[in-house]
């Protein structure tokens, strides 16, 4: 199909698509014989050029009517929604999530852009009376300057959109470094922004390896960095930002617990766990990776979940019957299989899956894994796998479940399946996670409300929705005397 011809990707710097030798291959994880794109190997020089262009373009963008910024974001959102099938297909080929998931993600990115088209017009400042006579106080939310965005491969269009849209809505310029696994999808977003009429230089895209992210984090002219990725890289990004007093926001994954109590609706609990643990091939920082199950329902739950997991159709992202696509890249697949072995060596029992498997094409396929008889202290319950691997912890009481749920250095999302209002409310209050779900998967969130976690999952203000104004603006407090 002509549509599927390999793309040669370019940087976007100062509003121009910059030709660069593009030798690094992006291959489809569904079919390693399929070349999706060739990507350039950017570095410090490209970051310098993109930041200089962003710096030059930002003041006029901040001073433009908010209506102009709103219109650009709205048009870009419309374009994404119109092209969700085409861009979703590219996303599915590049990242490996199923076509339905990829089209859904592209539509979600379109909705994010439209939401922030509205935010550009909303008033975020306040008028206050001073404590002194004849003095008035106003607060303004002003643009910060230039933001660096470092984005992951697992949501290759939604996450770039939810970082870029608020930055742009509030009058900032952006330099983005997409993940090396999924640069083509990020380039599709950049194309849409250009086509929607974004002024030259306001959005830059630099494609390349980790040194591009390092150059962004360390650049004196970048006022803030928003990062989604691993804890290790997040700590390096934060250290580089702190060293020069830049603001920084980190999203670094989770080890999200889903508690299933004896009084849960079993069918619903099984569906919730299946979705949370295995949809998007478990490659969500919000995935339900620890299933904490009360003993009365434990055996029935494990059996029913394993039956559903075994029946999941693992295959090519574009095949309509596929329910779980391949793992996104080879090192992630190795890591997943390693953790299955580690969990077994620690005493976990492999109930199903956890094996490399073949599809109709040569892809990075594995079967969804469930490990039972695990305990909170095991590595499988402490470290993020980032794949279709779920471990089960058996508990006697709700109190024990809550304690196990909170026993983690992460605290992104958590969930409980129960019909008890008392336990649901208690869990909402005392679960130490940034997002708490009742009778819903820990993954799959709305775009107009705050997103983020506690402890080692997140650092800095929340992302998304009405919370995004915190990170992407700075407050000015103005006093005036009119006596
Ligand atoms: C979702 O669960 O819908 O990287 C979003 C991630 C998260 C986004 C999850 N930042 O998986």
Coordinates of C-alpha atoms and ligand atoms in Angstrom, one line a residue:
X1 CA 0.0 0.0 0.0
X2 CA 1.4 3.4 -1.1
X3 CA 0.6 4.8 2.3
X4 CA 2.9 2.4 4.0
X5 CA 6.0 3.4 2.1
X6 CA 9.0 4.1 4.4
X7 CA 9.3 7.7 5.5
X8 CA 12.5 9.7 5.6
X9 CA 12.2 11.9 8.7
X10 CA 13.6 15.4 9.1
X11 CA 14.1 17.8 12.0
X12 CA 11.8 20.8 12.2
X13 CA 13.9 23.8 13.0
X14 CA 12.8 27.4 12.7
X15 CA 9.7 26.3 10.8
X16 CA 11.8 24.5 8.1
X17 CA 12.1 20.8 7.5
X18 CA 15.9 20.2 7.7
X19 CA 17.3 17.5 5.5
X20 CA 19.8 15.4 7.4
X21 CA 21.5 12.1 6.7
X22 CA 18.8 9.6 7.9
X23 CA 20.4 6.2 8.5
X24 CA 18.9 4.9 11.6
X25 CA 16.1 2.5 10.9
X26 CA 12.7 2.3 12.5
X27 CA 11.3 -1.2 12.0
X28 CA 7.8 -2.3 12.8
X29 CA 7.7 -4.5 15.9
X30 CA 4.9 -6.4 14.2
X31 CA 7.1 -7.3 11.3
X32 CA 10.8 -6.7 11.5
X33 CA 11.1 -7.0 7.7
X34 CA 9.0 -3.8 7.4
X35 CA 10.9 -0.5 7.4
X36 CA 8.6 2.2 8.8
X37 CA 11.0 5.1 8.6
X38 CA 14.6 6.3 8.5
X39 CA 15.5 8.8 11.1
X40 CA 18.3 11.4 11.4
X41 CA 20.9 11.3 14.1
X42 CA 20.5 14.8 15.6
X43 CA 22.8 16.2 18.3
X44 CA 23.9 19.4 20.1
X45 CA 24.1 21.4 16.9
X46 CA 20.4 20.8 16.0
X47 CA 19.3 21.5 19.6
X48 CA 21.2 24.8 19.5
X49 CA 19.5 25.8 16.2
X50 CA 16.0 24.8 17.4
X51 CA 16.4 26.6 20.7
X52 CA 17.7 29.8 19.0
X53 CA 14.7 29.8 16.7
X54 CA 12.3 29.1 19.5
X55 CA 13.7 31.8 21.6
X56 CA 13.4 34.3 18.8
X57 CA 9.8 33.3 18.0
X58 CA 8.5 33.1 21.5
X59 CA 7.9 36.7 22.5
X60 CA 5.6 37.4 19.5
X61 CA 3.7 34.2 20.1
X62 CA 3.2 35.1 23.8
X63 CA 2.0 38.6 22.8
X64 CA -0.3 37.4 20.1
X65 CA -4.0 37.4 20.8
X66 CA -5.0 34.3 22.7
X67 CA -7.6 33.8 20.0
X68 CA -4.8 33.2 17.5
X69 CA -3.2 30.6 19.7
X70 CA -6.6 29.0 20.3
X71 CA -7.3 28.9 16.6
X72 CA -4.0 27.2 15.7
X73 CA -4.6 24.5 18.4
X74 CA -8.2 24.0 17.4
X75 CA -7.2 23.6 13.7
X76 CA -4.5 21.1 14.6
X77 CA -7.0 19.2 16.7
X78 CA -9.4 19.0 13.9
X79 CA -6.7 17.8 11.5
X80 CA -5.7 15.0 13.9
X81 CA -9.3 13.9 14.3
X82 CA -9.8 14.0 10.5
X83 CA -6.6 12.0 10.0
X84 CA -6.9 9.6 12.9
X85 CA -7.1 6.5 10.7
X86 CA -4.0 7.4 8.6
X87 CA -1.9 8.6 11.6
X88 CA -3.2 5.8 13.8
X89 CA -2.1 3.3 11.2
X90 CA 1.4 4.8 11.2
X91 CA 1.4 4.7 15.0
X92 CA 0.3 1.1 15.0
X93 CA 3.0 0.1 12.5
X94 CA 5.7 2.0 14.4
X95 CA 4.8 1.3 18.0
X96 CA 2.9 -2.0 17.7
X97 CA -0.3 -1.2 19.6
X98 CA -3.4 -2.5 17.9
X99 CA -5.0 -0.4 15.2
X100 CA -8.0 0.4 17.4
X101 CA -5.8 1.5 20.2
X102 CA -3.6 3.6 17.9
X103 CA -6.6 5.3 16.2
X104 CA -8.1 5.9 19.6
X105 CA -4.8 7.5 20.8
X106 CA -4.6 9.8 17.8
X107 CA -8.2 10.9 18.4
X108 CA -7.3 11.5 22.1
X109 CA -4.4 13.7 21.0
X110 CA -6.8 15.7 18.8
X111 CA -9.1 16.2 21.8
X112 CA -6.2 17.3 23.9
X113 CA -5.3 20.0 21.4
X114 CA -9.0 21.2 21.3
X115 CA -9.2 21.3 25.1
X116 CA -6.1 23.5 25.2
X117 CA -7.5 25.7 22.4
X118 CA -10.2 26.5 25.0
X119 CA -7.6 26.9 27.8
X120 CA -5.8 29.6 25.8
X121 CA -8.9 31.8 26.0
X122 CA -9.7 31.2 29.7
X123 CA -8.7 33.7 32.3
X124 CA -6.3 32.2 34.8
X125 CA -5.4 35.4 36.7
X126 CA -7.2 36.9 39.7
X127 CA -8.2 40.4 41.0
X128 CA -7.9 40.8 44.7
X129 CA -8.4 43.6 47.2
X130 CA -5.2 44.5 49.0
X131 CA -5.0 44.6 52.8
X132 CA -3.9 48.2 52.3
X133 CA -6.4 51.0 51.4
X134 CA -6.7 52.1 47.8
X135 CA -4.3 49.4 46.6
X136 CA -5.4 46.7 44.2
X137 CA -3.7 43.4 43.5
X138 CA -3.8 41.4 40.3
X139 CA -2.2 38.1 39.4
X140 CA -1.3 37.3 35.8
X141 CA -0.4 33.9 34.4
X142 CA 2.4 34.6 32.0
X143 CA 4.3 32.5 29.5
X144 CA 7.6 31.1 30.9
X145 CA 9.6 31.0 27.6
X146 CA 11.0 28.0 25.9
X147 CA 10.1 24.4 27.0
X148 CA 12.0 21.3 26.2
X149 CA 9.8 18.2 25.9
X150 CA 11.3 14.7 26.1
X151 CA 8.6 12.1 25.2
X152 CA 8.4 8.3 25.4
X153 CA 7.5 5.7 22.8
X154 CA 4.4 4.1 24.5
X155 CA 2.0 7.0 23.7
X156 CA 3.9 8.5 20.8
X157 CA 1.2 11.1 19.9
X158 CA -0.9 11.6 23.0
X159 CA 2.0 12.4 25.3
X160 CA 3.7 14.8 22.9
X161 CA 0.2 16.5 22.4
X162 CA -0.5 16.8 26.1
X163 CA 2.9 18.4 26.8
X164 CA 3.0 20.6 23.7
X165 CA -0.6 21.8 23.7
X166 CA -0.5 23.6 27.1
X167 CA 3.0 24.9 26.5
X168 CA 1.7 26.5 23.2
X169 CA -1.7 27.6 24.6
X170 CA -0.1 29.7 27.2
X171 CA 2.4 31.4 24.9
X172 CA 5.5 29.3 25.2
X173 CA 7.7 27.9 22.4
X174 CA 8.7 24.3 22.4
X175 CA 11.7 22.1 21.4
X176 CA 10.7 18.4 21.4
X177 CA 12.8 15.2 21.4
X178 CA 10.7 12.2 20.6
X179 CA 11.7 8.6 21.6
X180 CA 13.9 6.8 19.1
X181 CA 11.4 4.0 18.8
X182 CA 8.6 6.2 17.5
X183 CA 9.9 9.4 15.8
X184 CA 7.6 9.1 12.7
X185 CA 4.4 9.5 14.8
X186 CA 5.9 12.5 16.5
X187 CA 6.8 14.0 13.1
X188 CA 3.1 13.5 12.1
X189 CA 2.1 15.7 15.0
X190 CA 4.7 18.4 14.0
X191 CA 3.3 18.3 10.5
X192 CA -0.2 19.0 11.7
X193 CA 0.9 21.9 13.9
X194 CA 2.7 23.5 10.9
X195 CA -0.3 23.0 8.7
X196 CA -2.5 24.5 11.3
X197 CA -0.6 27.7 11.0
X198 CA 1.8 27.7 13.9
X199 CA 4.4 30.6 13.4
X200 CA 7.9 29.5 12.3
X201 CA 10.2 28.5 15.2
X202 CA 7.5 28.2 17.9
X203 CA 7.6 24.4 17.7
X204 CA 10.9 22.6 16.9
X205 CA 11.5 18.9 16.6
X206 CA 14.9 17.4 17.0
X207 CA 15.2 13.7 16.3
X208 CA 18.1 11.7 17.7
X209 CA 19.5 9.6 20.5
X210 CA 19.8 10.3 24.2
X211 CA 22.4 13.1 23.6
X212 CA 19.5 15.3 22.2
X213 CA 17.6 15.0 25.5
X214 CA 20.8 15.7 27.5
X215 CA 21.5 18.8 25.4
X216 CA 17.9 20.0 26.0
X217 CA 18.0 19.4 29.7
X218 CA 21.3 21.3 30.0
X219 CA 20.5 24.2 27.6
X220 CA 20.7 27.6 29.3
X221 CA 18.0 29.0 27.0
X222 CA 15.4 26.3 27.9
X223 CA 13.3 27.5 30.8
X224 CA 11.6 24.3 31.7
X225 CA 11.6 20.6 30.8
X226 CA 8.8 18.1 30.8
X227 CA 9.9 14.5 30.7
X228 CA 8.1 11.1 30.6
X229 CA 10.3 8.0 30.9
X230 CA 12.3 6.0 33.3
X231 CA 13.3 7.0 36.9
X232 CA 17.0 6.8 36.0
X233 CA 16.9 9.2 33.1
X234 CA 14.4 11.4 34.9
X235 CA 16.9 11.9 37.7
X236 CA 19.5 13.0 35.2
X237 CA 17.1 15.4 33.5
X238 CA 16.2 16.9 36.9
X239 CA 19.8 17.3 38.0
X240 CA 20.6 19.1 34.8
X241 CA 17.6 21.4 35.2
X242 CA 18.3 22.1 38.9
X243 CA 21.9 23.0 38.1
X244 CA 20.6 26.0 36.1
X245 CA 17.4 26.7 38.0
X246 CA 15.1 25.6 35.2
X247 CA 11.7 24.2 36.1
X248 CA 11.2 20.5 35.6
X249 CA 8.3 18.0 35.6
X250 CA 8.9 14.3 35.5
X251 CA 6.6 11.3 34.9
X252 CA 8.4 8.1 35.6
X253 CA 6.2 5.2 35.6
X254 CA 4.5 3.0 38.2
X255 CA 4.0 -0.4 39.8
X256 CA 0.3 0.1 40.0
X257 CA -1.7 -2.1 42.4
X258 CA -5.2 -3.3 41.7
X259 CA -6.9 -4.7 44.8
X260 CA -9.7 -7.3 44.3
X261 CA -11.8 -7.9 47.4
X262 CA -14.0 -10.9 48.2
X263 CA -17.1 -8.8 47.6
X264 CA -16.1 -7.7 44.1
X265 CA -18.2 -8.3 41.0
X266 CA -16.0 -11.1 39.8
X267 CA -16.7 -10.7 36.0
X268 CA -16.0 -7.0 36.2
X269 CA -12.8 -7.4 38.3
X270 CA -11.5 -9.9 35.8
X271 CA -12.2 -7.5 32.8
X272 CA -10.7 -4.6 34.7
X273 CA -7.5 -6.6 35.5
X274 CA -7.3 -7.9 31.9
X275 CA -7.5 -4.4 30.5
X276 CA -5.2 -2.8 33.1
X277 CA -2.5 -5.5 32.8
X278 CA -2.5 -6.4 29.2
X279 CA -4.1 -3.8 26.9
X280 CA -1.5 -1.8 25.0
X281 CA 0.8 -4.8 25.6
X282 CA 1.1 -3.7 29.2
X283 CA 3.2 -0.8 28.0
X284 CA 1.5 1.9 30.1
X285 CA 3.0 3.6 33.1
X286 CA -0.5 3.2 34.5
X287 CA -0.7 -0.5 33.8
X288 CA -2.0 -2.8 36.6
X289 CA 1.0 -4.8 37.3
X290 CA 0.3 -5.9 40.9
X291 CA -3.0 -7.7 41.4
X292 CA -3.7 -7.9 45.2
X293 CA -6.4 -10.4 45.7
X294 CA -8.3 -11.4 48.9
X295 CA -8.2 -15.1 49.7
X296 CA -11.9 -15.8 49.4
X297 CA -12.0 -15.0 45.7
X298 CA -8.3 -15.6 44.9
X299 CA -8.4 -19.0 43.2
X300 CA -11.6 -18.2 41.2
X301 CA -10.1 -14.8 40.1
X302 CA -6.8 -16.3 39.1
X303 CA -8.4 -19.1 37.1
X304 CA -10.9 -16.7 35.3
X305 CA -8.2 -14.1 34.5
X306 CA -5.8 -16.8 33.2
X307 CA -8.6 -18.1 31.0
X308 CA -9.2 -14.7 29.5
X309 CA -5.4 -14.0 29.2
X310 CA -4.8 -17.3 27.3
X311 CA -7.6 -16.4 24.9
X312 CA -6.2 -13.0 24.1
X313 CA -5.2 -12.9 20.4
X314 CA -1.6 -11.8 20.2
X315 CA -0.6 -10.7 16.7
X316 CA 0.2 -8.1 14.1
X317 CA -1.0 -4.6 15.1
X318 CA -2.9 -4.2 11.9
X319 CA -4.8 -7.5 11.9
X320 CA -8.4 -6.7 12.9
X321 CA -8.7 -9.7 15.2
X322 CA -5.5 -8.8 17.2
X323 CA -6.2 -7.9 20.8
X324 CA -2.6 -7.5 22.0
X325 CA 0.1 -6.2 19.7
X326 CA 3.8 -7.0 19.9
X327 CA 6.3 -5.5 22.3
X328 CA 7.6 -2.2 21.0
X329 CA 11.3 -3.0 20.8
X330 CA 13.8 -5.9 21.3
X331 CA 15.3 -4.6 24.5
X332 CA 11.9 -4.2 26.1
X333 CA 11.0 -7.8 25.0
X334 CA 14.2 -9.1 26.7
X335 CA 13.4 -7.2 29.8
X336 CA 9.9 -8.6 30.0
X337 CA 11.1 -12.2 29.6
X338 CA 13.9 -11.6 32.1
X339 CA 11.3 -10.5 34.7
X340 CA 9.2 -13.6 34.1
X341 CA 12.3 -15.7 34.9
X342 CA 13.2 -13.5 37.9
X343 CA 9.8 -13.8 39.4
X344 CA 9.9 -17.6 39.0
X345 CA 13.3 -17.8 40.6
X346 CA 11.9 -15.8 43.5
X347 CA 9.2 -18.4 44.0
X348 CA 6.4 -17.0 41.8
X349 CA 4.3 -19.6 39.9
X350 CA 3.8 -19.0 36.2
X351 CA 0.1 -19.5 35.7
X352 CA 0.2 -18.7 32.0
X353 CA 2.1 -17.0 29.2
X354 CA 5.4 -15.2 29.5
X355 CA 6.8 -16.8 26.4
X356 CA 8.2 -15.6 23.2
X357 CA 5.7 -16.5 20.5
X358 CA 5.4 -16.4 16.7
X359 CA 2.9 -14.4 14.7
X360 CA 2.2 -14.7 11.0
X361 CA 5.1 -12.3 10.6
X362 CA 8.5 -12.1 12.2
X363 CA 7.7 -9.7 15.1
X364 CA 8.4 -9.1 18.8
X365 CA 5.6 -11.2 20.2
X366 CA 5.1 -12.6 23.7
X367 CA 2.1 -14.1 25.5
X368 CA 0.6 -12.2 28.4
X369 CA 2.1 -13.5 31.7
X370 CA 0.4 -14.1 35.0
X371 CA 2.5 -15.0 38.1
X372 CA 0.8 -16.1 41.3
X373 CA 2.1 -16.8 44.8
X374 CA 4.2 -13.7 44.8
X375 CA 4.9 -11.4 47.8
X376 CA 5.4 -7.7 48.1
X377 CA 9.1 -7.9 48.8
X378 CA 9.9 -9.7 45.5
X379 CA 11.6 -7.8 42.7
X380 CA 8.6 -8.6 40.4
X381 CA 6.5 -6.5 42.8
X382 CA 9.0 -3.7 43.4
X383 CA 10.4 -2.9 39.9
X384 CA 8.5 -1.7 36.8
X385 CA 8.5 -4.3 34.0
X386 CA 6.7 -2.2 31.4
X387 CA 5.2 -5.2 29.6
X388 CA 2.3 -7.7 29.7
X389 CA 3.4 -9.3 33.0
X390 CA 1.1 -9.2 36.0
X391 CA 1.9 -10.7 39.4
X392 CA -0.6 -11.8 42.0
X393 CA -0.3 -11.2 45.8
X394 CA -2.7 -13.1 48.0
X395 CA -4.0 -11.2 51.1
X396 CA -6.4 -12.1 54.0
X397 CA -8.0 -8.7 54.7
X398 CA -8.7 -5.3 53.2
X399 CA -6.2 -3.8 55.6
X400 CA -3.5 -6.2 54.4
X401 CA -4.4 -5.3 50.8
X402 CA -4.0 -1.6 51.4
X403 CA -0.7 -2.1 53.1
X404 CA 0.6 -4.2 50.2
X405 CA -0.8 -1.6 47.7
X406 CA 1.1 1.2 49.4
X407 CA 4.3 -0.8 49.7
X408 CA 6.0 0.7 46.7
X409 CA 8.5 3.4 45.8
X410 CA 6.0 4.3 43.0
X411 CA 2.6 5.9 43.4
X412 CA 1.1 6.7 40.1
X413 CA -2.3 5.0 39.9
X414 CA -4.1 2.4 42.0
X415 CA -7.4 0.6 41.8
X416 CA -9.9 -1.4 43.9
X417 CA -12.7 -3.7 42.8
X418 CA -15.3 -4.0 45.5
X419 CA -19.0 -3.5 46.1
X420 CA -18.3 -2.0 49.5
X421 CA -18.7 1.8 49.6
X422 CA -16.8 1.8 52.9
X423 CA -13.7 0.1 51.5
X424 CA -13.9 2.0 48.2
X425 CA -14.0 5.4 50.0
X426 CA -11.3 4.3 52.5
X427 CA -9.1 3.2 49.6
X428 CA -9.6 6.5 47.7
X429 CA -8.5 8.3 50.7
X430 CA -5.6 6.2 51.9
X431 CA -4.1 4.7 48.8
X432 CA -0.8 6.6 48.3
X433 CA -1.2 7.1 44.5
X434 CA -1.9 10.2 42.5
X435 CA -4.9 8.6 40.7
X436 CA -7.3 6.1 42.3
X437 CA -9.8 4.0 40.4
X438 CA -12.8 2.2 41.8
X439 CA -14.1 -0.7 39.7
X440 CA -12.0 0.6 36.8
X441 CA -8.6 -0.3 35.3
X442 CA -5.6 1.7 36.7
X443 CA -4.8 2.7 33.1
X444 CA -6.9 4.8 30.7
X445 CA -7.4 8.3 31.9
X446 CA -9.4 11.4 30.8
X447 CA -7.6 14.3 29.2
X448 CA -9.3 17.2 30.9
X449 CA -8.3 16.3 34.5
X450 CA -4.9 16.3 36.4
X451 CA -2.6 13.4 35.7
X452 CA 0.3 12.4 37.9
X453 CA 1.5 10.4 40.9
X454 CA 3.1 10.4 44.3
X455 CA 6.5 9.2 45.5
X456 CA 9.0 8.1 42.8
X457 CA 6.4 8.2 40.0
X458 CA 6.2 11.9 39.4
X459 CA 8.0 15.1 40.3
X460 CA 6.7 18.7 39.9
X461 CA 3.2 19.9 39.1
X462 CA 0.5 17.7 37.6
X463 CA 0.1 17.3 33.8
X464 CA -3.0 17.7 31.7
X465 CA -6.4 19.4 32.0
X466 CA -6.8 22.5 34.2
X467 CA -3.7 21.5 36.2
X468 CA -1.3 22.1 33.2
X469 CA -1.4 25.9 33.8
X470 CA 0.8 25.4 36.9
X471 CA 3.8 24.2 35.0
X472 CA 3.5 26.1 31.7
X473 CA 2.9 29.6 33.2
X474 CA 4.5 31.7 35.8
X475 CA 2.5 34.0 38.1
X476 CA 3.1 37.7 38.3
X477 CA 1.6 39.7 41.1
X478 CA 0.9 43.3 40.2
X479 CA 0.1 46.0 42.8
X480 CA -1.3 49.4 42.0
X481 CA -2.3 52.5 44.1
X482 CA -5.1 54.6 42.8
X483 CA -5.9 56.8 45.7
Ligands
LIG1 C1 -3.3 6.2 30.2 O1 -3.2 5.3 31.0 O2 -4.4 6.4 29.6 O3 3.3 6.7 29.9 C2 -2.2 7.2 30.0 C3 2.2 6.4 30.3 C4 1.4 7.5 31.0 C5 0.1 7.7 30.2 C6 -0.9 6.7 30.6 N1 2.2 8.7 31.0 O4 1.8 5.3 30.2

